[in-house]
Each structure stands twice: as structure tokens, then as C-alpha cells.
PDB file of C-alpha atoms in Angstrom:
ATOM      1  CA  UNK A  15      -3.035  -5.686 -18.442  1.00 96.00           C
ATOM      2  CA  UNK A  16      -2.165  -2.886 -15.921  1.00 97.00           C
ATOM      3  CA  UNK A  17       1.581  -2.759 -15.161  1.00 98.00           C
ATOM      4  CA  UNK A  18       3.555  -0.442 -13.045  1.00 98.00           C
ATOM      5  CA  UNK A  19       7.480  -0.725 -13.637  1.00 98.00           C
ATOM      6  CA  UNK A  20       9.604   0.793 -11.221  1.00 98.00           C
ATOM      7  CA  UNK A  21      13.204   1.919 -11.633  1.00 98.00           C
ATOM      8  CA  UNK A  22      16.064   0.016 -10.154  1.00 98.00           C
ATOM      9  CA  UNK A  23      17.743  -0.005  -6.722  1.00 98.00           C
ATOM     10  CA  UNK A  24      19.342   3.493  -5.758  1.00 97.00           C
ATOM     11  CA  UNK A  25      22.110   4.164  -3.262  1.00 97.00           C
ATOM     12  CA  UNK A  26      22.285   7.824  -1.955  1.00 96.00           C
ATOM     13  CA  UNK A  27      24.738   9.406   0.285  1.00 97.00           C
ATOM     14  CA  UNK A  28      23.491  11.261   3.361  1.00 97.00           C
ATOM     15  CA  UNK A  29      22.234  14.721   2.425  1.00 97.00           C
ATOM     16  CA  UNK A  30      21.853  13.771  -1.083  1.00 98.00           C
ATOM     17  CA  UNK A  31      18.815  13.235  -3.173  1.00 98.00           C
ATOM     18  CA  UNK A  32      17.357  10.376  -5.417  1.00 98.00           C
ATOM     19  CA  UNK A  33      14.586  10.150  -7.971  1.00 98.00           C
ATOM     20  CA  UNK A  34      12.655   6.939  -8.509  1.00 98.00           C
ATOM     21  CA  UNK A  35      10.333   6.227 -11.531  1.00 98.00           C
ATOM     22  CA  UNK A  36       7.200   4.258 -12.025  1.00 98.00           C
ATOM     23  CA  UNK A  37       6.287   3.727 -15.597  1.00 98.00           C
ATOM     24  CA  UNK A  38       2.606   2.793 -16.151  1.00 98.00           C
ATOM     25  CA  UNK A  39       1.063   0.823 -18.895  1.00 98.00           C
ATOM     26  CA  UNK A  40      -2.265  -1.023 -19.639  1.00 98.00           C
ATOM     27  CA  UNK A  41      -4.586   1.934 -18.675  1.00 97.00           C
ATOM     28  CA  UNK A  42      -5.208   5.700 -19.363  1.00 97.00           C
ATOM     29  CA  UNK A  43      -2.494   7.427 -17.249  1.00 97.00           C
ATOM     30  CA  UNK A  44      -4.284  10.586 -16.618  1.00 97.00           C
ATOM     31  CA  UNK A  45      -7.563   8.531 -15.300  1.00 96.00           C
ATOM     32  CA  UNK A  46      -6.060   7.763 -11.977  1.00 97.00           C
ATOM     33  CA  UNK A  47      -3.960   9.228  -9.335  1.00 96.00           C
ATOM     34  CA  UNK A  48      -0.644   7.433  -8.399  1.00 97.00           C
ATOM     35  CA  UNK A  49      -0.093   6.832  -4.731  1.00 97.00           C
ATOM     36  CA  UNK A  50       3.455   6.365  -3.118  1.00 98.00           C
ATOM     37  CA  UNK A  51       4.151   3.898  -0.378  1.00 98.00           C
ATOM     38  CA  UNK A  52       7.237   3.496   1.922  1.00 98.00           C
ATOM     39  CA  UNK A  53       8.387   0.182   3.714  1.00 98.00           C
ATOM     40  CA  UNK A  54      11.154   0.413   5.810  1.00 93.00           C
ATOM     41  CA  UNK A  55      13.211  -2.852   6.462  1.00 82.00           C
ATOM     42  CA  UNK A  56      11.102  -5.567   8.258  1.00 78.00           C
ATOM     43  CA  UNK A  57       8.760  -2.718   9.014  1.00 79.00           C
ATOM     44  CA  UNK A  58       5.093  -1.891   7.940  1.00 87.00           C
ATOM     45  CA  UNK A  59       3.699   0.383   5.335  1.00 96.00           C
ATOM     46  CA  UNK A  60       3.455   4.055   5.268  1.00 97.00           C
ATOM     47  CA  UNK A  61       1.509   6.255   2.826  1.00 98.00           C
ATOM     48  CA  UNK A  62       3.594   9.136   1.303  1.00 98.00           C
ATOM     49  CA  UNK A  63       1.107  10.884  -0.814  1.00 97.00           C
ATOM     50  CA  UNK A  64      -0.589  11.002  -4.303  1.00 97.00           C
ATOM     51  CA  UNK A  65      -0.294  12.844  -7.604  1.00 97.00           C
ATOM     52  CA  UNK A  66      -3.147  13.426  -9.974  1.00 96.00           C
ATOM     53  CA  UNK A  67      -1.201  12.971 -13.438  1.00 96.00           C
ATOM     54  CA  UNK A  68      -4.009  14.998 -15.289  1.00 96.00           C
ATOM     55  CA  UNK A  69      -3.698  18.195 -13.282  1.00 96.00           C
ATOM     56  CA  UNK A  70      -0.393  17.791 -11.488  1.00 96.00           C
ATOM     57  CA  UNK A  71      -2.105  18.142  -8.055  1.00 96.00           C
ATOM     58  CA  UNK A  72      -0.745  16.496  -5.176  1.00 97.00           C
ATOM     59  CA  UNK A  73      -1.474  15.441  -1.578  1.00 96.00           C
ATOM     60  CA  UNK A  74       1.196  14.347   0.990  1.00 97.00           C
ATOM     61  CA  UNK A  75       1.250  12.811   4.491  1.00 97.00           C
ATOM     62  CA  UNK A  76       2.480  15.594   6.762  1.00 97.00           C
ATOM     63  CA  UNK A  77       5.519  13.441   7.632  1.00 96.00           C
ATOM     64  CA  UNK A  78       6.724  13.619   4.183  1.00 97.00           C
ATOM     65  CA  UNK A  79       5.826  17.114   2.992  1.00 98.00           C
ATOM     66  CA  UNK A  80       9.447  18.178   3.269  1.00 97.00           C
ATOM     67  CA  UNK A  81      11.053  14.851   2.384  1.00 98.00           C
ATOM     68  CA  UNK A  82       9.265  13.768  -0.863  1.00 98.00           C
ATOM     69  CA  UNK A  83       8.240  15.574  -4.092  1.00 98.00           C
ATOM     70  CA  UNK A  84       5.760  13.966  -6.679  1.00 98.00           C
ATOM     71  CA  UNK A  85       5.614  14.519 -10.282  1.00 98.00           C
ATOM     72  CA  UNK A  86       4.193  12.949 -13.241  1.00 98.00           C
ATOM     73  CA  UNK A  87       5.131  13.030 -17.093  1.00 98.00           C
ATOM     74  CA  UNK A  88       1.874  12.179 -19.133  1.00 98.00           C
ATOM     75  CA  UNK A  89       4.065  12.056 -22.418  1.00 98.00           C
ATOM     76  CA  UNK A  90       5.744   9.008 -21.003  1.00 98.00           C
ATOM     77  CA  UNK A  91       3.083   7.868 -18.514  1.00 98.00           C
ATOM     78  CA  UNK A  92       5.455   7.920 -15.897  1.00 98.00           C
ATOM     79  CA  UNK A  93       5.138   9.001 -12.261  1.00 98.00           C
ATOM     80  CA  UNK A  94       8.212  10.074 -10.128  1.00 98.00           C
ATOM     81  CA  UNK A  95       9.041  10.409  -6.396  1.00 98.00           C
ATOM     82  CA  UNK A  96      12.138  12.616  -5.326  1.00 98.00           C
ATOM     83  CA  UNK A  97      13.592  12.139  -1.995  1.00 98.00           C
ATOM     84  CA  UNK A  98      15.498  14.874  -0.719  1.00 98.00           C
ATOM     85  CA  UNK A  99      18.093  15.367   2.379  1.00 98.00           C
ATOM     86  CA  UNK A 100      18.492  11.837   2.502  1.00 98.00           C
ATOM     87  CA  UNK A 101      19.207  10.117   6.114  1.00 97.00           C
ATOM     88  CA  UNK A 102      19.478   6.788   7.294  1.00 95.00           C
ATOM     89  CA  UNK A 103      15.658   6.691   8.125  1.00 95.00           C
ATOM     90  CA  UNK A 104      15.170   6.929   4.308  1.00 97.00           C
ATOM     91  CA  UNK A 105      16.632   3.448   3.636  1.00 97.00           C
ATOM     92  CA  UNK A 106      13.581   1.588   2.702  1.00 98.00           C
ATOM     93  CA  UNK A 107      11.598   0.202  -0.437  1.00 98.00           C
ATOM     94  CA  UNK A 108       9.392   2.493  -2.213  1.00 98.00           C
ATOM     95  CA  UNK A 109       6.088   1.239  -3.975  1.00 98.00           C
ATOM     96  CA  UNK A 110       4.123   3.140  -6.446  1.00 98.00           C
ATOM     97  CA  UNK A 111       0.335   1.951  -6.223  1.00 98.00           C
ATOM     98  CA  UNK A 112      -2.720   2.634  -8.350  1.00 97.00           C
ATOM     99  CA  UNK A 113      -6.101   2.668  -6.884  1.00 96.00           C
ATOM    100  CA  UNK A 114      -8.952   0.288  -7.903  1.00 91.00           C
ATOM    101  CA  UNK A 115     -11.279   3.090  -9.281  1.00 90.00           C
ATOM    102  CA  UNK A 116     -10.978   6.590 -10.740  1.00 88.00           C
ATOM    103  CA  UNK A 117     -11.965   9.204  -8.165  1.00 80.00           C
ATOM    104  CA  UNK A 118     -11.477   6.709  -5.200  1.00 81.00           C
ATOM    105  CA  UNK A 119      -7.676   7.268  -4.304  1.00 83.00           C
ATOM    106  CA  UNK A 120      -7.321   4.870  -1.305  1.00 86.00           C
ATOM    107  CA  UNK A 121      -7.568   1.219  -2.440  1.00 93.00           C
ATOM    108  CA  UNK A 122      -4.489   0.156  -4.002  1.00 97.00           C
ATOM    109  CA  UNK A 123      -5.219  -2.530  -6.609  1.00 97.00           C
ATOM    110  CA  UNK A 124      -1.914  -2.269  -8.512  1.00 98.00           C
ATOM    111  CA  UNK A 125       1.565  -2.001  -7.340  1.00 98.00           C
ATOM    112  CA  UNK A 126       4.975  -1.629  -8.863  1.00 98.00           C
ATOM    113  CA  UNK A 127       7.575  -4.081  -7.834  1.00 98.00           C
ATOM    114  CA  UNK A 128       9.172  -1.754  -5.282  1.00 98.00           C
ATOM    115  CA  UNK A 129      12.587   0.268  -5.584  1.00 98.00           C
ATOM    116  CA  UNK A 130      15.004  -0.218  -2.595  1.00 97.00           C
ATOM    117  CA  UNK A 131      16.560   3.081  -1.526  1.00 98.00           C
ATOM    118  CA  UNK A 132      19.783   2.674   0.579  1.00 97.00           C
ATOM    119  CA  UNK A 133      21.357   5.573   2.188  1.00 97.00           C
ATOM    120  CA  UNK A 134      25.100   5.062   2.807  1.00 95.00           C
ATOM    121  CA  UNK A 135      28.212   6.949   2.839  1.00 92.00           C
TER     122      UNK A 135
ATOM    123  CA  UNK B  17      -3.877  10.548  12.262  1.00 96.00           C
ATOM    124  CA  UNK B  18      -6.153   7.559  12.361  1.00 98.00           C
ATOM    125  CA  UNK B  19      -4.268   4.851  14.308  1.00 98.00           C
ATOM    126  CA  UNK B  20      -5.050   1.268  13.104  1.00 98.00           C
ATOM    127  CA  UNK B  21      -4.297  -1.351  15.754  1.00 98.00           C
ATOM    128  CA  UNK B  22      -3.866  -4.833  14.121  1.00 98.00           C
ATOM    129  CA  UNK B  23      -3.918  -8.093  16.100  1.00 96.00           C
ATOM    130  CA  UNK B  24      -2.418 -10.537  16.362  1.00 97.00           C
ATOM    131  CA  UNK B  25       1.119  -9.729  15.402  1.00 97.00           C
ATOM    132  CA  UNK B  26       1.755 -13.321  14.526  1.00 97.00           C
ATOM    133  CA  UNK B  27      -0.248 -16.513  14.264  1.00 96.00           C
ATOM    134  CA  UNK B  28       0.370 -20.016  13.193  1.00 97.00           C
ATOM    135  CA  UNK B  29      -2.414 -22.052  11.498  1.00 97.00           C
ATOM    136  CA  UNK B  30      -2.850 -25.629  10.367  1.00 97.00           C
ATOM    137  CA  UNK B  31      -3.746 -26.582   6.958  1.00 97.00           C
ATOM    138  CA  UNK B  32      -7.706 -26.012   6.700  1.00 97.00           C
ATOM    139  CA  UNK B  33      -7.948 -24.220   9.812  1.00 97.00           C
ATOM    140  CA  UNK B  34     -10.112 -20.951   9.809  1.00 97.00           C
ATOM    141  CA  UNK B  35      -8.198 -17.698  10.685  1.00 97.00           C
ATOM    142  CA  UNK B  36      -9.218 -14.347  11.839  1.00 98.00           C
ATOM    143  CA  UNK B  37      -7.236 -11.083  11.983  1.00 98.00           C
ATOM    144  CA  UNK B  38      -8.548  -7.937  13.651  1.00 98.00           C
ATOM    145  CA  UNK B  39      -7.989  -4.223  12.941  1.00 98.00           C
ATOM    146  CA  UNK B  40      -9.259  -1.580  15.471  1.00 98.00           C
ATOM    147  CA  UNK B  41      -9.314   1.988  14.189  1.00 98.00           C
ATOM    148  CA  UNK B  42      -8.845   4.861  16.586  1.00 98.00           C
ATOM    149  CA  UNK B  43     -12.067   6.529  15.277  1.00 98.00           C
ATOM    150  CA  UNK B  44     -14.956   5.352  13.117  1.00 98.00           C
ATOM    151  CA  UNK B  45     -13.781   4.837   9.518  1.00 97.00           C
ATOM    152  CA  UNK B  46     -17.274   4.133   7.837  1.00 97.00           C
ATOM    153  CA  UNK B  47     -15.931   0.938   6.163  1.00 97.00           C
ATOM    154  CA  UNK B  48     -13.057   2.479   4.487  1.00 97.00           C
ATOM    155  CA  UNK B  49     -10.953  -0.222   4.953  1.00 97.00           C
ATOM    156  CA  UNK B  50      -8.758  -2.493   2.844  1.00 98.00           C
ATOM    157  CA  UNK B  51      -6.919  -5.701   3.477  1.00 98.00           C
ATOM    158  CA  UNK B  52      -3.558  -6.436   1.711  1.00 98.00           C
ATOM    159  CA  UNK B  53      -1.595  -9.663   1.507  1.00 98.00           C
ATOM    160  CA  UNK B  54       2.451  -9.379   0.928  1.00 97.00           C
ATOM    161  CA  UNK B  55       4.378 -12.317   0.349  1.00 97.00           C
ATOM    162  CA  UNK B  56       8.148 -12.433   1.189  1.00 95.00           C
ATOM    163  CA  UNK B  57      10.010 -10.154  -1.104  1.00 93.00           C
ATOM    164  CA  UNK B  58       6.908  -9.292  -3.178  1.00 97.00           C
ATOM    165  CA  UNK B  59       4.632  -6.255  -3.467  1.00 98.00           C
ATOM    166  CA  UNK B  60       1.274  -6.141  -1.383  1.00 98.00           C
ATOM    167  CA  UNK B  61      -1.848  -7.521  -3.069  1.00 98.00           C
ATOM    168  CA  UNK B  62      -5.324  -6.125  -2.448  1.00 98.00           C
ATOM    169  CA  UNK B  63      -7.533  -8.652  -1.072  1.00 98.00           C
ATOM    170  CA  UNK B  64     -10.676  -6.718   0.322  1.00 98.00           C
ATOM    171  CA  UNK B  65     -11.797  -3.267  -0.170  1.00 97.00           C
ATOM    172  CA  UNK B  66     -14.724  -1.305   1.423  1.00 96.00           C
ATOM    173  CA  UNK B  67     -14.396  -3.614   4.568  1.00 97.00           C
ATOM    174  CA  UNK B  68     -16.256  -6.640   2.770  1.00 98.00           C
ATOM    175  CA  UNK B  69     -15.679  -6.483  -1.020  1.00 97.00           C
ATOM    176  CA  UNK B  70     -13.662  -9.136  -2.586  1.00 98.00           C
ATOM    177  CA  UNK B  71     -11.046  -8.059  -5.290  1.00 97.00           C
ATOM    178  CA  UNK B  72     -11.222  -9.662  -8.593  1.00 95.00           C
ATOM    179  CA  UNK B  73      -9.228 -12.706  -8.801  1.00 96.00           C
ATOM    180  CA  UNK B  74      -8.988 -13.047  -4.818  1.00 98.00           C
ATOM    181  CA  UNK B  75     -10.055 -16.745  -3.635  1.00 97.00           C
ATOM    182  CA  UNK B  76     -13.617 -16.607  -1.936  1.00 97.00           C
ATOM    183  CA  UNK B  77     -11.888 -18.253   1.167  1.00 98.00           C
ATOM    184  CA  UNK B  78     -11.007 -14.540   1.957  1.00 98.00           C
ATOM    185  CA  UNK B  79     -13.716 -12.430   3.460  1.00 98.00           C
ATOM    186  CA  UNK B  80     -14.032  -9.253   5.243  1.00 98.00           C
ATOM    187  CA  UNK B  81     -16.323  -7.699   7.771  1.00 98.00           C
ATOM    188  CA  UNK B  82     -16.891  -5.125  10.454  1.00 98.00           C
ATOM    189  CA  UNK B  83     -18.021  -1.480  11.046  1.00 97.00           C
ATOM    190  CA  UNK B  84     -17.393   1.514  12.959  1.00 97.00           C
ATOM    191  CA  UNK B  85     -13.998   1.043  14.456  1.00 98.00           C
ATOM    192  CA  UNK B  86     -13.633  -2.891  14.234  1.00 98.00           C
ATOM    193  CA  UNK B  87     -12.854  -4.866  11.277  1.00 98.00           C
ATOM    194  CA  UNK B  88     -11.695  -8.364  10.651  1.00 98.00           C
ATOM    195  CA  UNK B  89     -10.120 -10.444   7.963  1.00 98.00           C
ATOM    196  CA  UNK B  90     -11.048 -14.148   7.922  1.00 98.00           C
ATOM    197  CA  UNK B  91      -9.536 -17.018   5.932  1.00 98.00           C
ATOM    198  CA  UNK B  92     -11.839 -20.054   5.690  1.00 98.00           C
ATOM    199  CA  UNK B  93      -9.489 -23.103   5.337  1.00 96.00           C
ATOM    200  CA  UNK B  94      -5.783 -22.107   5.581  1.00 97.00           C
ATOM    201  CA  UNK B  95      -3.676 -23.090   2.483  1.00 97.00           C
ATOM    202  CA  UNK B  96      -0.002 -23.212   2.067  1.00 97.00           C
ATOM    203  CA  UNK B  97       0.087 -20.285  -0.169  1.00 97.00           C
ATOM    204  CA  UNK B  98      -1.674 -18.028   2.221  1.00 98.00           C
ATOM    205  CA  UNK B  99       1.504 -17.966   4.354  1.00 98.00           C
ATOM    206  CA  UNK B 100       2.201 -14.123   4.353  1.00 98.00           C
ATOM    207  CA  UNK B 101       1.935 -10.897   6.063  1.00 97.00           C
ATOM    208  CA  UNK B 102      -1.287  -9.271   6.209  1.00 98.00           C
ATOM    209  CA  UNK B 103      -2.011  -5.526   6.719  1.00 98.00           C
ATOM    210  CA  UNK B 104      -5.242  -3.413   7.119  1.00 98.00           C
ATOM    211  CA  UNK B 105      -5.264   0.218   5.718  1.00 98.00           C
ATOM    212  CA  UNK B 106      -7.908   2.935   6.355  1.00 98.00           C
ATOM    213  CA  UNK B 107      -8.658   5.484   3.454  1.00 96.00           C
ATOM    214  CA  UNK B 108     -11.385   7.304   5.432  1.00 97.00           C
ATOM    215  CA  UNK B 109      -9.094  10.175   6.447  1.00 96.00           C
ATOM    216  CA  UNK B 110      -5.840  11.505   5.250  1.00 96.00           C
ATOM    217  CA  UNK B 111      -3.019  10.448   5.750  1.00 97.00           C
ATOM    218  CA  UNK B 112      -3.889   6.875   4.966  1.00 97.00           C
ATOM    219  CA  UNK B 113      -2.609   4.768   7.484  1.00 97.00           C
ATOM    220  CA  UNK B 114      -1.839   1.054   7.709  1.00 98.00           C
ATOM    221  CA  UNK B 115      -1.818  -1.402  10.666  1.00 97.00           C
ATOM    222  CA  UNK B 116       1.492  -2.891  11.902  1.00 96.00           C
ATOM    223  CA  UNK B 117       0.752  -6.243  10.116  1.00 96.00           C
ATOM    224  CA  UNK B 118       0.120  -9.909  11.032  1.00 97.00           C
ATOM    225  CA  UNK B 119       2.595 -12.557  10.261  1.00 97.00           C
ATOM    226  CA  UNK B 120       0.545 -15.753   9.239  1.00 98.00           C
ATOM    227  CA  UNK B 121       2.564 -19.148   9.280  1.00 97.00           C
ATOM    228  CA  UNK B 122       1.575 -22.685   8.439  1.00 96.00           C
ATOM    229  CA  UNK B 123       1.904 -24.929  11.294  1.00 94.00           C
TER     230      UNK B 123
END
């Protein structure tokens, strides 16, 4: 069974950074990219980007290129997202999401449970 | 970026009623469209991909159709467990973009 287990809620001060993890199980980690999606309180969904764990290659939405850094550790089957220079606009729930098929990154069949990031002084 | 205009923003349906939700893309997306259901406090769940393909395990009362710039999700016979938010998403071009969502409630 495919499972994506995310780390717990984070509180970050304005200007600081936070790092969220997403531990994958039930499939070969390097066969699929891992996407990250942001959901602001009471709002819709925004795609942040994906990482290919096998090669470490990434693709980001322009809006998140200076905000998010995606990494992956193949030894622990874990993907990470680091959010830097936090502002109140970064307060949101962040999801990792695995696509349905290898080689087709865009249909998100499996999702982590979400990690709430709260930016507060 | 491709804009996804979803309608209606909210709707209320009776038990057994057929419901349709529409998504209009700002340019043609060649059926690279998915629909998700998100229940309160939960992660989204993939319902439909490639515009009309039903994801494994999703009830057959859900169906998707459309082409070009216009796509729709149909629920044939509203059930209590269908009360949720629904989002469309295009994967034709980066960045992937989502519709603003439709809140579906049971009347």
C-alpha cells in the first residue's frame, strides 16, 4: 500500500525557515517524482513543484522559485520541502503528492496527510 | 499560466440528484485534466484523470467529460458522502494550476 507520511505542524517566525518531510512507503521511491502543493487557509490549491528523487532534478512554479527548495533522500525514501524567508503569506497546509504513473507527473493519486505551517512572531 | 475557471463556486443537491461541475481553461489543454474531491480536514482524492478516466476505487457515479477548453465532472445520484469540495487541475503546461473549487452540500 502506497503511503506518504508527513512531519508534524510547524511554527516559524517571520524571516526564518522551516523544513517539512514526506516519508514514502509501499513503492519504489525513485520510480516517481514527488510533487508539493500548498493550500492556504480556506483557499484553493497551488502547485509548488516536483522533484525526481532518482536524479535530484526539480521543476518549480515561478512563484515559488525563491521560496521553496525541494530535496530527496533515497536512503530513507523521504522527500523534503524547505520554505525560506517566511511571511504571513506562507501560513498554509503543505501536501506532498505522488502521481498515478511514472513519467506522468501531473495526476496526483496519492497524498500525504498535509503539514500545517504557521508563521507567527 | 493557464487559468482554470471553475463553476459554480457552491451548490446544494438533494439525495439522488445529478450534479455537474464545470471547468473552463484559458487555453486548450488536450484532455490533461484531473478532478479531485476534498472532504473537510482531509487530503484531496483523485477522482478522474485524463478528463474522463475513473481512478481505481472511485464509485462509478462519478464521471468526467469534455475537450479543448471545457470540461465537466458529473455525479449521477448525489450521496451523503459526496458532500465535499471539488477541484479541477490541468497538467498540460507548467505550472500546473487548479480551479478555485466547488463546495457541494447535501440539501
